[in-house]
Short mmCIF file of N, CA and C in Angstrom, two decimals:
data_model
loop_
_atom_site.label_atom_id
_atom_site.label_comp_id
_atom_site.label_asym_id
_atom_site.label_seq_id
_atom_site.Cartn_x
_atom_site.Cartn_y
_atom_site.Cartn_z
N MET A 1 42.34 173.58 140.98
CA MET A 1 41.95 172.63 141.72
C MET A 1 41.61 173.04 143.17
N PRO A 2 40.20 172.74 143.78
CA PRO A 2 39.99 173.46 144.89
C PRO A 2 40.81 172.98 146.09
N GLU A 3 40.83 173.72 147.03
CA GLU A 3 41.77 173.48 148.32
C GLU A 3 40.77 173.11 149.43
N PHE A 4 41.15 171.77 150.15
CA PHE A 4 40.21 171.27 151.15
C PHE A 4 40.83 171.64 152.42
N ASP A 5 39.92 171.75 153.47
CA ASP A 5 40.53 172.02 154.71
C ASP A 5 40.85 170.58 155.45
N ALA A 6 41.54 170.71 156.67
CA ALA A 6 41.87 169.55 157.35
C ALA A 6 40.76 168.60 157.69
N ARG A 7 39.42 169.20 157.77
CA ARG A 7 38.36 168.44 158.29
C ARG A 7 38.09 167.52 157.31
N HIS A 8 38.08 167.90 155.93
CA HIS A 8 37.87 166.99 154.69
C HIS A 8 38.97 165.92 154.78
N LYS A 9 39.89 166.26 154.89
CA LYS A 9 41.14 165.30 154.88
C LYS A 9 41.31 164.29 155.82
N ASP A 10 40.89 164.73 157.13
CA ASP A 10 40.64 163.95 158.24
C ASP A 10 39.50 162.83 158.27
N TYR A 11 38.26 163.39 157.52
CA TYR A 11 37.18 162.47 157.36
C TYR A 11 37.62 161.46 156.23
N ALA A 12 38.14 161.80 155.33
CA ALA A 12 38.49 160.99 154.29
C ALA A 12 39.48 159.96 154.59
N LYS A 13 40.56 160.45 155.28
CA LYS A 13 41.52 159.61 155.84
C LYS A 13 40.83 158.45 156.78
N TYR A 14 40.09 158.91 157.67
CA TYR A 14 39.31 157.96 158.71
C TYR A 14 38.53 156.89 157.80
N ARG A 15 37.99 157.42 156.88
CA ARG A 15 37.08 156.42 156.17
C ARG A 15 37.72 155.47 155.40
N ILE A 16 38.95 156.06 154.64
CA ILE A 16 39.73 154.90 154.04
C ILE A 16 40.36 153.98 154.86
N GLU A 17 40.57 154.22 156.11
CA GLU A 17 41.30 153.44 157.11
C GLU A 17 40.20 152.34 157.55
N ARG A 18 39.00 152.80 157.53
CA ARG A 18 37.88 151.77 157.77
C ARG A 18 37.86 150.85 156.50
N SER A 19 37.94 151.53 155.37
CA SER A 19 37.80 150.68 154.13
C SER A 19 38.85 149.66 154.12
N LYS A 20 40.06 150.04 154.39
CA LYS A 20 41.14 148.93 154.38
C LYS A 20 40.95 147.94 155.49
N GLU A 21 40.55 148.40 156.47
CA GLU A 21 40.17 147.27 157.65
C GLU A 21 39.23 146.32 157.18
N ASP A 22 38.10 146.73 156.53
CA ASP A 22 37.11 145.81 156.10
C ASP A 22 37.79 145.04 154.97
N LEU A 23 38.52 145.54 153.95
CA LEU A 23 39.03 144.78 152.95
C LEU A 23 40.00 143.70 153.51
N GLU A 24 40.79 144.02 154.49
CA GLU A 24 41.57 143.06 154.94
C GLU A 24 40.72 141.78 155.67
N ALA A 25 39.75 142.25 156.51
CA ALA A 25 38.95 141.23 156.90
C ALA A 25 38.33 140.44 155.81
N ALA A 26 37.89 140.94 154.78
CA ALA A 26 37.32 140.20 153.65
C ALA A 26 38.26 139.01 153.13
N HIS A 27 39.59 139.74 152.92
CA HIS A 27 40.54 138.70 152.52
C HIS A 27 40.70 137.54 153.57
N LEU A 28 40.85 137.88 154.68
CA LEU A 28 41.11 136.73 155.68
C LEU A 28 39.91 135.77 155.73
N LEU A 29 38.67 136.34 155.73
CA LEU A 29 37.39 135.50 155.65
C LEU A 29 37.26 134.75 154.37
N PHE A 30 37.74 135.35 153.33
CA PHE A 30 37.56 134.64 152.01
C PHE A 30 38.42 133.44 152.24
N ASN A 31 39.61 133.68 152.47
CA ASN A 31 40.83 132.53 152.58
C ASN A 31 40.28 131.47 153.48
N ALA A 32 39.68 131.77 154.45
CA ALA A 32 39.11 130.75 155.57
C ALA A 32 37.77 130.04 154.97
N GLY A 33 37.30 130.42 153.78
CA GLY A 33 36.22 129.79 153.37
C GLY A 33 34.85 130.39 153.71
N ASN A 34 34.83 131.54 154.25
CA ASN A 34 33.73 132.24 154.84
C ASN A 34 33.04 133.32 153.92
N TYR A 35 32.64 132.71 152.77
CA TYR A 35 32.42 133.55 151.42
C TYR A 35 31.34 134.56 151.74
N ARG A 36 30.39 134.29 152.43
CA ARG A 36 29.19 135.16 152.46
C ARG A 36 29.47 136.28 153.36
N ILE A 37 30.28 136.01 154.51
CA ILE A 37 30.79 137.29 155.50
C ILE A 37 31.84 137.93 154.81
N ALA A 38 32.77 137.36 153.96
CA ALA A 38 33.85 138.06 153.07
C ALA A 38 33.14 139.00 152.30
N ASN A 39 31.97 138.64 151.41
CA ASN A 39 31.25 139.48 150.55
C ASN A 39 30.78 140.81 151.37
N ASN A 40 30.17 140.53 152.66
CA ASN A 40 29.57 141.59 153.25
C ASN A 40 30.71 142.59 153.72
N ARG A 41 31.97 142.17 154.24
CA ARG A 41 32.95 143.03 154.50
C ARG A 41 33.53 143.76 153.37
N ALA A 42 33.69 142.79 152.15
CA ALA A 42 34.02 143.62 150.91
C ALA A 42 32.94 144.71 150.36
N TYR A 43 31.85 144.42 150.74
CA TYR A 43 30.80 145.59 150.45
C TYR A 43 31.03 146.99 151.14
N TYR A 44 31.14 146.64 152.51
CA TYR A 44 31.42 147.67 153.44
C TYR A 44 32.73 148.36 153.19
N SER A 45 33.71 147.73 152.75
CA SER A 45 35.10 148.16 152.30
C SER A 45 34.65 149.33 151.09
N ILE A 46 33.94 148.81 150.15
CA ILE A 46 33.61 149.87 149.25
C ILE A 46 32.77 151.08 149.58
N PHE A 47 31.73 150.66 150.56
CA PHE A 47 30.88 151.64 150.94
C PHE A 47 31.66 152.77 151.75
N HIS A 48 32.64 152.37 152.69
CA HIS A 48 33.41 153.41 153.32
C HIS A 48 34.33 154.28 152.40
N ALA A 49 34.86 153.52 151.32
CA ALA A 49 35.71 154.05 150.36
C ALA A 49 34.98 155.12 149.49
N MET A 50 33.73 154.94 149.31
CA MET A 50 32.80 155.96 148.47
C MET A 50 32.44 157.09 149.46
N ARG A 51 32.34 156.72 150.68
CA ARG A 51 32.04 157.93 151.60
C ARG A 51 33.33 158.79 151.75
N ALA A 52 34.48 158.33 151.77
CA ALA A 52 35.70 158.95 151.70
C ALA A 52 35.69 159.90 150.48
N VAL A 53 35.53 159.28 149.41
CA VAL A 53 35.63 160.20 148.11
C VAL A 53 34.46 161.39 148.27
N LEU A 54 33.34 161.03 148.68
CA LEU A 54 32.19 162.02 148.70
C LEU A 54 32.43 163.19 149.64
N VAL A 55 33.28 163.05 150.64
CA VAL A 55 33.55 164.00 151.54
C VAL A 55 34.22 165.25 150.60
N PHE A 56 34.84 165.08 149.79
CA PHE A 56 35.29 166.20 149.04
C PHE A 56 34.19 167.00 148.11
N ASP A 57 32.96 166.30 148.01
CA ASP A 57 31.96 166.97 147.33
C ASP A 57 30.83 167.62 148.46
N ASP A 58 31.54 167.71 149.85
CA ASP A 58 30.56 167.87 151.04
C ASP A 58 29.29 167.18 150.98
N TYR A 59 29.40 165.97 150.78
CA TYR A 59 28.13 165.16 150.61
C TYR A 59 28.61 163.87 151.62
N ASP A 60 27.38 163.53 152.32
CA ASP A 60 27.54 162.22 153.28
C ASP A 60 26.20 161.67 153.51
N SER A 61 26.25 160.48 153.43
CA SER A 61 24.94 159.74 154.11
C SER A 61 25.35 158.47 154.70
N SER A 62 24.91 158.23 155.88
CA SER A 62 25.18 157.16 156.56
C SER A 62 24.38 155.94 155.96
N LYS A 63 23.45 156.16 155.05
CA LYS A 63 22.56 155.26 154.46
C LYS A 63 23.06 154.61 153.17
N HIS A 64 23.11 153.51 152.91
CA HIS A 64 23.69 152.92 151.67
C HIS A 64 22.89 153.48 150.44
N SER A 65 21.38 153.75 150.62
CA SER A 65 20.84 154.04 149.51
C SER A 65 21.19 155.69 149.04
N GLY A 66 21.76 156.38 150.14
CA GLY A 66 22.17 157.72 149.89
C GLY A 66 23.49 157.72 149.20
N ILE A 67 24.30 156.76 149.24
CA ILE A 67 25.63 156.62 148.61
C ILE A 67 25.33 156.05 147.25
N ILE A 68 24.44 155.12 147.07
CA ILE A 68 24.11 154.46 145.55
C ILE A 68 23.67 155.58 144.64
N VAL A 69 22.84 156.57 145.24
CA VAL A 69 21.98 157.29 144.55
C VAL A 69 22.88 158.36 143.83
N ILE A 70 24.01 158.76 144.42
CA ILE A 70 25.24 159.67 143.82
C ILE A 70 25.70 158.89 142.80
#
């Protein structure tokens, strides 16, 4: 199993925290009946989670198409 440096772990942790924040916002918005905006926050939660995982492959893209392609 490969060893990852602190930079990889810090980036992944930061992105997972962003993902969790967006997911929490999605839950709140959904429960308030704001379904369209809740869907948007849920999408971004997944986007940030995928960016966190891809850190360990030394890959990043700020564009959604760059994440989807992988």
